[in-house]
Structure formats: structure tokens, C-alpha cells
Short mmCIF file of C-alpha atoms in Angstrom, two decimals:
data_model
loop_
_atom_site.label_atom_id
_atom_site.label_comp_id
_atom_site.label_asym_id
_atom_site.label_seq_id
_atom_site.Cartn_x
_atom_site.Cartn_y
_atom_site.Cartn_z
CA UNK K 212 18.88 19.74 13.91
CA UNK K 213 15.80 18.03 12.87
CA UNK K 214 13.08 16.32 15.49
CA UNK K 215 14.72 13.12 14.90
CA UNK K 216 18.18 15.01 15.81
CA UNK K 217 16.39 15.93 19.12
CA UNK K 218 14.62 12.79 19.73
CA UNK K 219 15.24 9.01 19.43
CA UNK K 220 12.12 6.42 18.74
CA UNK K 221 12.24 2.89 20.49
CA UNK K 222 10.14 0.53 18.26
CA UNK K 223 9.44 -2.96 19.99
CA UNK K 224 9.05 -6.08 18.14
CA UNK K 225 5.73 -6.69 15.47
CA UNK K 226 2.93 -7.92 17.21
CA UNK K 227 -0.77 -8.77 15.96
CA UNK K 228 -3.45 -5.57 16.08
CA UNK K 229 -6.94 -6.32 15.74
CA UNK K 230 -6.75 -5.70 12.15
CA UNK K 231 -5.66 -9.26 10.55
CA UNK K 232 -6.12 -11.02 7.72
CA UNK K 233 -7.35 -13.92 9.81
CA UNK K 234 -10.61 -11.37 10.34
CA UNK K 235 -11.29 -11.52 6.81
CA UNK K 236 -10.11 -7.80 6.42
CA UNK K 237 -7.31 -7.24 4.10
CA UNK K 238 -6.81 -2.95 5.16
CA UNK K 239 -5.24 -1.17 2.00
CA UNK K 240 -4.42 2.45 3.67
CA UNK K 241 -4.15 3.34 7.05
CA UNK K 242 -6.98 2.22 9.57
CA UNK K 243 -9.64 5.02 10.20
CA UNK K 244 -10.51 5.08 14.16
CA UNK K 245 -12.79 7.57 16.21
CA UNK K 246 -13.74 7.20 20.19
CA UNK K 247 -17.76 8.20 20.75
CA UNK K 248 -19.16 10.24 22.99
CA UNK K 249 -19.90 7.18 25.67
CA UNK K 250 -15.95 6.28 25.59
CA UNK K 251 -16.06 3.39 23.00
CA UNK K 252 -13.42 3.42 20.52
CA UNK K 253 -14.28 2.29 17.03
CA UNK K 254 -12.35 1.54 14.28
CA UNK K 255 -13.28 -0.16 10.20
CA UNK K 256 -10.96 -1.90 8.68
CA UNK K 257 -10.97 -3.26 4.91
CA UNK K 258 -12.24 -3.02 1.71
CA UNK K 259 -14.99 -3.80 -0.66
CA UNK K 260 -13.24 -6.02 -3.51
CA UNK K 261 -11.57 -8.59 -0.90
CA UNK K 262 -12.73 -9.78 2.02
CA UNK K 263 -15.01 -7.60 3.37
CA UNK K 264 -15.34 -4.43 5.68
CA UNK K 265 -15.49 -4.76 9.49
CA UNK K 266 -16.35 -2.36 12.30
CA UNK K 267 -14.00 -2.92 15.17
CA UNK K 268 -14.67 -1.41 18.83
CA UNK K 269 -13.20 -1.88 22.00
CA UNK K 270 -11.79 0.80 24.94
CA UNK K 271 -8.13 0.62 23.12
CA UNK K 272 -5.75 -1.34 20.81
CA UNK K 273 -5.35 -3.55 23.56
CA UNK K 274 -9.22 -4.93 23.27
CA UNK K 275 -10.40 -3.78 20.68
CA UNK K 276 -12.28 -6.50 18.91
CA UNK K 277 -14.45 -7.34 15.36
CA UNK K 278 -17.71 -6.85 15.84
CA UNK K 279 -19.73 -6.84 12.53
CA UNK K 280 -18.78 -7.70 8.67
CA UNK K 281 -20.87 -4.41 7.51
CA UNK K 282 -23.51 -4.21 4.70
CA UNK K 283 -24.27 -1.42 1.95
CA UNK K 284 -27.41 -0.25 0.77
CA UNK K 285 -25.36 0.74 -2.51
CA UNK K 286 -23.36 -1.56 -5.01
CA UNK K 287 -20.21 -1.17 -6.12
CA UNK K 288 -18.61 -2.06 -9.06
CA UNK K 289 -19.72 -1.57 -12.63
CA UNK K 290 -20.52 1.64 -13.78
CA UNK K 291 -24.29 0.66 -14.50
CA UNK K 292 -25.22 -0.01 -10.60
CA UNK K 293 -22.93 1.67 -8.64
CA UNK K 294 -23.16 4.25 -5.80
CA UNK K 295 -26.74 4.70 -7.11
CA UNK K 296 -25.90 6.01 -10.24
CA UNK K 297 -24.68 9.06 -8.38
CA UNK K 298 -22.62 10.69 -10.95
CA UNK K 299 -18.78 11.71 -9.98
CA UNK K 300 -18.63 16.12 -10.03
CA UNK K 301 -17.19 15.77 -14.25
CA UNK K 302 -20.81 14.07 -14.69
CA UNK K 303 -19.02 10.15 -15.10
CA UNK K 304 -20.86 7.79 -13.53
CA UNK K 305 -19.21 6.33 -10.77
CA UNK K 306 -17.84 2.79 -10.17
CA UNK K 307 -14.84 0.92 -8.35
CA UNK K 308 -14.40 0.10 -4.83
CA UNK K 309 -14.56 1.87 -1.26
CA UNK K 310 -11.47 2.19 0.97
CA UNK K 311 -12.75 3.47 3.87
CA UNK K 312 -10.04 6.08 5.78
CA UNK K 313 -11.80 8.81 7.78
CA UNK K 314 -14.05 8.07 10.79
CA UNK K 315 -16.40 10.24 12.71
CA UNK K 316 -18.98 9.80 15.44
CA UNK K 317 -22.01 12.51 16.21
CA UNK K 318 -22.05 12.87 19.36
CA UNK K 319 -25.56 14.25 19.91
CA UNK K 320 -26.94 11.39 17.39
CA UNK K 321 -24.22 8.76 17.30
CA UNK K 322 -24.63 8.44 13.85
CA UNK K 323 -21.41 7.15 12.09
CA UNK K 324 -20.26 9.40 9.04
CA UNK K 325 -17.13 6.78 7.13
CA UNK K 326 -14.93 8.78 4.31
CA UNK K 327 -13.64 6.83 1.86
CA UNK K 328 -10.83 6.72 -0.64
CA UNK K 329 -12.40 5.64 -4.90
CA UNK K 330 -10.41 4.99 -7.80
CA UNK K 331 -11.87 4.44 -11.18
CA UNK K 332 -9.20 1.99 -12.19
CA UNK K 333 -9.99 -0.75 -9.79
CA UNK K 334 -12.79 -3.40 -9.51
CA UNK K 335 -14.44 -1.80 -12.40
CA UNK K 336 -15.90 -4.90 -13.38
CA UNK K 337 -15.09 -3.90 -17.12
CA UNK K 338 -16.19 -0.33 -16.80
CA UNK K 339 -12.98 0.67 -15.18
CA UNK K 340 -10.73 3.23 -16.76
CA UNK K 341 -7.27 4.89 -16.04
CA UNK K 342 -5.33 8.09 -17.93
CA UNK K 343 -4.89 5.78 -21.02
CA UNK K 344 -8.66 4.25 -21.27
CA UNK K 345 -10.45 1.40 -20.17
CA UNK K 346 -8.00 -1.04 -17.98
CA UNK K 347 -8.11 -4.58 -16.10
CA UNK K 348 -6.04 -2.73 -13.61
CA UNK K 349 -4.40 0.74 -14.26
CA UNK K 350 -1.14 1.41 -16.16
CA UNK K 351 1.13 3.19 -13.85
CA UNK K 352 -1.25 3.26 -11.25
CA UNK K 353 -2.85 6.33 -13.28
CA UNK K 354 -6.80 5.89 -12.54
CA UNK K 355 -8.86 9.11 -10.73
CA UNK K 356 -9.44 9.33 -7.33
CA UNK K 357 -12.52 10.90 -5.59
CA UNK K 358 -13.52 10.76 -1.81
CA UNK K 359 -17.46 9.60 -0.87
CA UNK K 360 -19.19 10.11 2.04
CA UNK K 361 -21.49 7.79 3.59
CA UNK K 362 -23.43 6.91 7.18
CA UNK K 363 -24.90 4.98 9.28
CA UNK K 364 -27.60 5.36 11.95
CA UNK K 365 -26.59 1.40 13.69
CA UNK K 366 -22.94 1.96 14.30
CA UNK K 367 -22.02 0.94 11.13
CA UNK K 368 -24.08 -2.09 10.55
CA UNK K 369 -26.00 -0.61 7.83
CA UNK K 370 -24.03 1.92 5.09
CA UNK K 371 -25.85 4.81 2.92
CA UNK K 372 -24.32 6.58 0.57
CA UNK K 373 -24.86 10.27 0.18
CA UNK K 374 -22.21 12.58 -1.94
CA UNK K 375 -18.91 12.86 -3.24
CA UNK K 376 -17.24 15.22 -1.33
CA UNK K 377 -13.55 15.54 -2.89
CA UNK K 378 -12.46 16.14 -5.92
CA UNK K 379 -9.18 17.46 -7.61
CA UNK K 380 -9.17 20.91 -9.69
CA UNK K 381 -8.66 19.41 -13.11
CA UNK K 382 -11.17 16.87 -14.46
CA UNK K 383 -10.88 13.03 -13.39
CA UNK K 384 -10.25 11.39 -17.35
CA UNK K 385 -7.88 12.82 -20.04
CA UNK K 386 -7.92 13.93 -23.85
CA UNK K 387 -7.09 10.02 -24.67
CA UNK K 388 -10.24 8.68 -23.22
CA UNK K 389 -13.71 10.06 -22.78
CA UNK K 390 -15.36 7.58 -20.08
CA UNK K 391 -18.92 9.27 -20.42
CA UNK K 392 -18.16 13.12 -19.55
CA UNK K 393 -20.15 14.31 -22.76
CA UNK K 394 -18.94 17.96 -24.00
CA UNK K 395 -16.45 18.16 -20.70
CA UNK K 396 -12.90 18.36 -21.61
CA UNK K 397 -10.37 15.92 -20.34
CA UNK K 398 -6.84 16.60 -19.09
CA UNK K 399 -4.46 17.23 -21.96
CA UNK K 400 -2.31 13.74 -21.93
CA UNK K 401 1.03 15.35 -23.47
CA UNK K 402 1.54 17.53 -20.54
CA UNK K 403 1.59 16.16 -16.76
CA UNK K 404 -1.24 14.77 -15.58
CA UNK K 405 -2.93 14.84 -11.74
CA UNK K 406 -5.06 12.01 -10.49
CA UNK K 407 -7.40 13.88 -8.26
CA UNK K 408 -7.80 13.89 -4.53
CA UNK K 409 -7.52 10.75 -2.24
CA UNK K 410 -5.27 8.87 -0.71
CA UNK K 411 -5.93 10.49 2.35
CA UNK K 412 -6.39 10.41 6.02
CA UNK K 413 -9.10 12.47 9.07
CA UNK K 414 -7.47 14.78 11.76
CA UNK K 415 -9.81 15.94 14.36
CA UNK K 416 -8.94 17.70 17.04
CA UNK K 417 -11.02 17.73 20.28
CA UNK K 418 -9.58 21.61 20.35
CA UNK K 419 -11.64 23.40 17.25
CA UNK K 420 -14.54 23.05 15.28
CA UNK K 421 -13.03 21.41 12.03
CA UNK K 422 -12.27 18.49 10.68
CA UNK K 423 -9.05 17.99 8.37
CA UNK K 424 -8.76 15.66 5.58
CA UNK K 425 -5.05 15.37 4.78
CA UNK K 426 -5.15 14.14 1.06
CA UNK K 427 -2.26 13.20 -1.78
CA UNK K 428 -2.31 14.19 -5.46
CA UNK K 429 0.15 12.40 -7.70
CA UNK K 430 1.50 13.91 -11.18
CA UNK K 431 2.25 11.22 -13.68
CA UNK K 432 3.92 12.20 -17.05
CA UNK K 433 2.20 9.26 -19.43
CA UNK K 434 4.96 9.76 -21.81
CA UNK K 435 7.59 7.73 -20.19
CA UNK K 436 7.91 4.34 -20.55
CA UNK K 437 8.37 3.39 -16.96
CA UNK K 438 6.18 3.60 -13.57
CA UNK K 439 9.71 5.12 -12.11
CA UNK K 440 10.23 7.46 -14.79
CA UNK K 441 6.36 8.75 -14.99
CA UNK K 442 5.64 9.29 -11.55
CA UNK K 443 6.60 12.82 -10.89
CA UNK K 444 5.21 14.32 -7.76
CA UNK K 445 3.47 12.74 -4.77
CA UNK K 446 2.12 15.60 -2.47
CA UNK K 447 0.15 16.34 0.19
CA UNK K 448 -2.55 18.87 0.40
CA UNK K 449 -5.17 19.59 2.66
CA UNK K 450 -9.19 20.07 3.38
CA UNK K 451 -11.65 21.24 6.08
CA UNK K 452 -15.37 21.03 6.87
CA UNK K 453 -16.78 22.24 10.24
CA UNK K 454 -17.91 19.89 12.66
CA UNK K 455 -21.37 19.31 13.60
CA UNK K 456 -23.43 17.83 16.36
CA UNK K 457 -26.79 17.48 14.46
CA UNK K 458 -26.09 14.49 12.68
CA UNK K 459 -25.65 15.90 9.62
CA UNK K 460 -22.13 16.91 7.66
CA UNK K 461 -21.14 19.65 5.86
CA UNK K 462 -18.93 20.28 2.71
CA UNK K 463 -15.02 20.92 2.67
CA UNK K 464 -13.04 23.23 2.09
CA UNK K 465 -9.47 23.56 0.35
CA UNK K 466 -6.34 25.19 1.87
CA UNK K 467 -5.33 27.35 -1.59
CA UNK K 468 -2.62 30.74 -1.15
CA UNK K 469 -2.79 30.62 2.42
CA UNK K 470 -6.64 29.79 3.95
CA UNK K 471 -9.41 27.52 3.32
CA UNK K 472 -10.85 29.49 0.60
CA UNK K 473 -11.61 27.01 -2.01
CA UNK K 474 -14.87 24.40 -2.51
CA UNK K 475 -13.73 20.32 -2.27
CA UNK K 476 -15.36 20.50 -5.40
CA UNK K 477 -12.94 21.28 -8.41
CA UNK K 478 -11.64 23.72 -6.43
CA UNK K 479 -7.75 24.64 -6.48
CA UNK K 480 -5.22 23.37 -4.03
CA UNK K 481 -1.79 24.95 -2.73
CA UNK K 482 0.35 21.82 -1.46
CA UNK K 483 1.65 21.71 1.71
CA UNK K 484 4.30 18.89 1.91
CA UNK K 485 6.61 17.15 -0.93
CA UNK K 486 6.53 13.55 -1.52
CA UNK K 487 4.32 12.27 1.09
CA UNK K 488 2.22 9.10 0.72
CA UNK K 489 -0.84 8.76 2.64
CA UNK K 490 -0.10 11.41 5.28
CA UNK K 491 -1.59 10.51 8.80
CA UNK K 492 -1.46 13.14 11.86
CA UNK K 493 -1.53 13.23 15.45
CA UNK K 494 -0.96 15.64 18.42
CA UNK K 495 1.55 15.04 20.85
CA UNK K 496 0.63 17.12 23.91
CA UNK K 497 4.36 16.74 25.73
CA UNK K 498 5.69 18.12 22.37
CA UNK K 499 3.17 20.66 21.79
CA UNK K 500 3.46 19.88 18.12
CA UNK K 501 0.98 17.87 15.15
CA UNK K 502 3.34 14.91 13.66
CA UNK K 503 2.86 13.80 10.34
CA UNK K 504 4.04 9.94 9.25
CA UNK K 505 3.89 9.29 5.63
CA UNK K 506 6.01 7.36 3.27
CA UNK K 507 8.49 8.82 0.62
CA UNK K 508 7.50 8.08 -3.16
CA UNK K 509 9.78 10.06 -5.35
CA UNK K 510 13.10 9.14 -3.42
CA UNK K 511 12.06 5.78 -3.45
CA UNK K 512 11.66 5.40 -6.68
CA UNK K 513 14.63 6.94 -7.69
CA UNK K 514 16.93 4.99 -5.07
CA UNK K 515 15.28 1.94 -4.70
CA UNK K 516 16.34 -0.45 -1.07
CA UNK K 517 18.96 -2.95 -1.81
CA UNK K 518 17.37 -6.55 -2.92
CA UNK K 519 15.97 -7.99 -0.14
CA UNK K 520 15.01 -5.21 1.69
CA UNK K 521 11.32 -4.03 0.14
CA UNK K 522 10.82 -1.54 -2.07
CA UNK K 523 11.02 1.76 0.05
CA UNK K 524 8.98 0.33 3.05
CA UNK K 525 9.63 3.14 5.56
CA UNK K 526 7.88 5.95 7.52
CA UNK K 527 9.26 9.50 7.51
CA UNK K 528 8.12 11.62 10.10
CA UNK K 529 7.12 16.04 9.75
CA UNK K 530 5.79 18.20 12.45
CA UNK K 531 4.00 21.07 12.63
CA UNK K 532 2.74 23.95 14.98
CA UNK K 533 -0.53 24.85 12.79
CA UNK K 534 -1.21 22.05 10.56
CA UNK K 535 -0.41 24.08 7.25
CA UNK K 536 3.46 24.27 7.49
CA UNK K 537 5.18 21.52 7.97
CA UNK K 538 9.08 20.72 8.67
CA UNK K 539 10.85 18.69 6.02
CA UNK K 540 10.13 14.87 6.32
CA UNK K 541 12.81 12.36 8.26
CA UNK K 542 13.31 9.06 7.26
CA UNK K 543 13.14 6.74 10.80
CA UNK K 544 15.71 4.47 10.96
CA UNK K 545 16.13 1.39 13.28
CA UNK K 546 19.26 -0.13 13.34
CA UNK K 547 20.93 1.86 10.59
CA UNK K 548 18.23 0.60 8.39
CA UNK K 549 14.87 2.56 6.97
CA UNK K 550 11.76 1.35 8.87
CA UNK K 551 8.32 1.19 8.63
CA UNK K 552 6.12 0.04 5.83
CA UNK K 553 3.22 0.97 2.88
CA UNK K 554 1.31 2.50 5.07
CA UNK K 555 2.25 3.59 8.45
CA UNK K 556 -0.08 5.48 11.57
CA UNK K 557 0.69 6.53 14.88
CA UNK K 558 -1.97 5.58 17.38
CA UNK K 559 -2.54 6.24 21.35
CA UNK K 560 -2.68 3.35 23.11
CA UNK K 561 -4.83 5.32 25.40
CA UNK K 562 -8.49 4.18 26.86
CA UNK K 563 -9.79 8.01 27.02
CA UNK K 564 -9.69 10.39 24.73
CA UNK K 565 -9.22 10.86 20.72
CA UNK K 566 -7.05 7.62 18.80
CA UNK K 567 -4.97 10.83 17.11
CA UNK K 568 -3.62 12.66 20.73
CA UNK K 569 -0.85 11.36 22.12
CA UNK K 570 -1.10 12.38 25.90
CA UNK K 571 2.37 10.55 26.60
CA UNK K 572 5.59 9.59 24.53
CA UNK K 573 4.65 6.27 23.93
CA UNK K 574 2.08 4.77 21.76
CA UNK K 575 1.79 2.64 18.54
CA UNK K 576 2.39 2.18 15.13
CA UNK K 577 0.29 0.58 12.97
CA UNK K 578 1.96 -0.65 9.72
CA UNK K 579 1.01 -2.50 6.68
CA UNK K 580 1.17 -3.03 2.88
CA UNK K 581 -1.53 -3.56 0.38
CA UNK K 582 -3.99 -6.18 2.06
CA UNK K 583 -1.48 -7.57 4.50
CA UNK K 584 -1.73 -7.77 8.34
CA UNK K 585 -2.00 -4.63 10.45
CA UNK K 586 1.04 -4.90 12.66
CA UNK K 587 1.48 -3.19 15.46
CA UNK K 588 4.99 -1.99 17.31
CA UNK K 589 4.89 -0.02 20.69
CA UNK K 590 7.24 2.96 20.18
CA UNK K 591 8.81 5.70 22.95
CA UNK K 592 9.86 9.02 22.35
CA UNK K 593 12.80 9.93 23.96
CA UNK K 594 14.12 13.73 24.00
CA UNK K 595 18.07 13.39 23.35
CA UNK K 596 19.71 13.78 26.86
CA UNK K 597 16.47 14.50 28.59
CA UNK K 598 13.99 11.74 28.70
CA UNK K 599 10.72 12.40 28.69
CA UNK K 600 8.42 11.95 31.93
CA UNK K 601 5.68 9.10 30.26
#
């Protein structure tokens, strides 16, 4: 019997989060959040081709509140002027959007460090290319991801940019187009090709020294006709880098044949969990386990939801003991019916401690779709035939 065998969620009605439309955020991914070292919890929310990107703070969900539209001392965009001309690892200059999905505070320094999610295929501004060449938007959803780093020394007022951090092990552009890589060899299009390394959400624990980037690499096969027939994998993998408290941030590191042995940087990747999208973790401490909510790709595609229903809008659930191995996923259902959505987060609706441990069986979910509202449900965990004490 599988944790949802043991347990049973209660999901209350949708209800506004801070996160709205209304704000002039339109959140693509799940929302990155961090509490500082004075108590505040903080949270961004957006991204940088609609609307704009706002830092949130507040003592919980319950009040937490927009405080600043925030500004970049980097463009994005075309190829010619973005992220400084700081070339992507293949030596391609960079261009495209930020998604911002990983939060953390110094707490010596209280600078902010953001992570962010970049994909070559989007808000190019004509320079943007996918597997197939340049693109308006990307056939099959087939552009490169990377993950960026950048800070901020006024709580997120004010954005630098200073590396990218992530990449996957095979280059980010294939044998069919060359988007400025010189003598570098691209990804040979007639076999399956990987998109890189994004996607992806921060775990930090207030109980080690590392922070953990849980990140998704899809396989496409670019001979099929059909987005459903070329998609082939959707995995999860995942990444370290030590914390610091000097307000500066280290490189990661890649979980490959059982430890973080491998650099961000090209290095390779063992994958940890089947046909998970955009994997978020907490810790439950009445469990004594890490949960994992992510959405199913493959089996969505392949079994669509009857007309009327979404296209495989739901949130499976995984735990864990360690963070590397990972029980096979479990589709929640409320009311007979898959639930959830794109994107989907579990939250603490704490005012102390970290936005990603669950102290007590209930707490939130945060769910959305591309650019829609944040929504939030308040959800209990209930042990079959024993209630839990919340």
C-alpha cells in the first residue's frame, strides 16, 4: 500500500493567494518562497515577458502582500543585449526570458540570491531558437533550458546577474541548427534529443548545509509528427551546492551513480524519478518523510482527461527518506476525479520557520497553469484509521 493507501488528503475549496493576476504577475512554474533570518517570509512571483516580477513578503500565506514590481540591471531578450552578453557554457550567447523558481536569503548579509528557469525558444525577440532552428515560439516545446543566478543587496528591488549555473550534459542546440556555437558540435537530431536542465524547483533544509535544486530533463524524438508522439521522457534529476553565510554562492553539484560527484556544468546526471513535471519538495516532520508533488507528462499524454476536464491537470504525490530515492508517484484524486493543476506546491501555512517544512498535517497547495491565478486550497493529512494530532 502506497502513502495515499495509508493516508487520505482533505482539499478545501480554491481561494485567492497573494499571487494573482490582478497584481500584474502572471507565475509560470511554481512560486519560489524563503523566510529570512528576522522571520519575514518572502516570496517572487512572475515573469519577465508579461507583466512583470514582484517580490511578495509577509509573516505567512495568510498576509503576505506585494511589495515591489522589481528592476534588472540586465536586459533580456535578443541575443545582442541580453544577460550582458554572458555567453551560455556551449559559448551561445544568451537570450529569452527569466522564470524565477528558487529563493534564498543570507542570513549574515541578507542579500537575496533568485534562481531562475531560461529557455532559448521564448521571447527571443527574433534571435530565439528551438531543436529545429530559429522559432516564433518552439515546435514541440523543444527549445534549451539553462538555470541563471542572480542577487540582490535591497531585498530584491534591484537584480544583478552573475552566472549560469545549470546546464544539461549534452550541448543546448542540435546538428540541424548552429545558433552561434562555432566548431562545438550539436546534438545529433535523428536520435533522441534532451533539452537541458530546468524546470526546476529549491529544497533547503534548515537540517544540513546544502541546497537542492530538483530539476526536469525532457527527451523529445523530432522525428514524429506529433507533440504526443515526440515527447518521450519527462524526468527528474537532482543538484546541490553548499550553503553559505558570507553572501556569496557557490557552484552545484550533480547526483550521477549514486553521489554528488558531477559539476552543474555539462556534467552527467543519473535520474531519480520517472515522469515528473516540475518536482517541488517539502518535509513533513509528523511523517518523518520529504514529499514530492509534481505532475505526470508521459501518462498524460498518452491518456488524455475526458473533454471537459483539462488536459492532465493533476498533482501526483512521491516520498522519500533521503531525497535520492523516491517511491513511485500517486495520482491525488478528489471525488473520484484527478486533481490539481500545471503546476502544483505544497506550502506551510506556518508564521515560523522554512515555507518547505510542514510542522503539522495541514497546510496549502498552491496551484496554477501557465500565467493564470495562484490558487490556493487548505489541505489535511489524515493517517487511515488514525488521525493525525495537528
Amino acid at each position: 500500500m502506497g502513502f495515499l493507501g495509508e493516508h487520505s488528503l482533505e482539499i478545501g475549496e480554491g481561494q485567492p493567494s497573494p499571487f494573482m493576476n490582478e497584481c500584474n504577475v502572471f507565475q509560470d512554474g511554481t512560486t519560489p518562497m524563503y523566510r529570512d533570518a528576522d522571520g519575514t517570509l518572502w516570496a517572487m512571483s512572475g515573469h519577465s515577458h508579461m507583466g512583470s516580477i514582484a517580490v511578495f513578503s509577509g509573516t505567512c500565506l495568510d498576509d503576505m502582500a506585494k511589495r515591489w514590481e522589481i528592476k534588472t540591471n540586465f536586459n533580456v531578450g535578443h541575443c545582442d543585449s541580453a544577460f550582458d552578453g554572458i555567453r551560455y557554457p556551449e559559448g551561445v550567447l544568451p537570450r529569452g526570458s527569466i522564470w524565477p523558481f528558487g529563493l534564498y536569503i543570507c542570513p549574515n548579509t541578507h542579500r537575496f540570491f533568485c534562481w531562475f528557469h531560461n529557455e532559448t525558444g521564448w521571447n527571443g525577440k527574433g534571435s530565439a531558437y528551438d531543436a529545429f532552428g530559429l522559432c516564433d515560439t518552439p515546435k514541440y516545446d523543444s527549445d534549451f533550458r539553462h538555470v541563471g543566478l542572480m542577487h540582490s543587496d535591497d531585498e530584491g528591488r534591484n537584480w544583478t546577474f552573475d552566472r549560469w549555473v545549470l546546464t544539461g550534459h549534452e550541448a543546448g542546440f542540435t546538428s540541424l541548427f548552429n545558433p552561434g556555437a562555432g566548431n562545438a558540435i550539436g546534438q545529433d537530431a535523428s536520435q533522441l534529443v534532451r533539452l537541458g536542465s530546468g524546470d526546476f524547483s529549491i529544497f533547503i533544509s534548515p537540517e544540513d548545509d546544502f541546497i537542492y535544486l530538483f530539476y526536469d530533463i525532457l527527451t523529445l524524438d523530432l522525428n514524429e509528427q506529433s507533440l504526443s508522439k515526440a515527447w518521450k521522457r519527462c524526468d527528474v534529476h537532482v543538484a546541490r551546492c553548499r550553503k553559505r553565510t558570507d553572501g556569496l554562492m557557490g557552484d552545484f553539484v550533480k547526483y550521477y551513480d549514486g553521489s554528488f560527484c558531477e559539476s552543474g556544468i555539462f556534467g552527467k546526471e543519473t535520474m531519480i524519478l520517472a515522469d515528473a513535471w516540475h518536482p517541488r519538495v517539502v518535509y513533513s516532520v509528523p511523517e518523518k518523510l520529504y514529499l514530492m508533488t509534481s505532475k505526470p507528462i508521459l501518462s498524460c499524454l498518452k491518456h488524455p482527461l475526458p473533454e471537459g476536464k483539462g488536459f492532465g491537470n493533476m498533482v501526483q504525490i512521491s516520498t522519500s527518506t533521503d531525497l535520492i530515492h523516491w517511491s513511485n508517484p500517486e495520482i491525488v484524486y478528489q471525488n473520484g476525479t484527478p486533481w490539481g493543476n500545471h503546476y502544483n506546491a505544497i506550502v506551510s501555512d506556518d508564521d515560523t520557520g522554512q515555507p518547505s517544512i510542514l510542522t503539522k498535517n495541514t497546510f496549502s497547495f498552491l496551484t496554477n497553469h501557465n500565467g493564470t491565478d495562484v490558487l490556493r486550497y487548505r489541505a489535511k493529512l489524515i493517517r487511515n484509521n488514525l488521525e493525525t494530532t495537528c
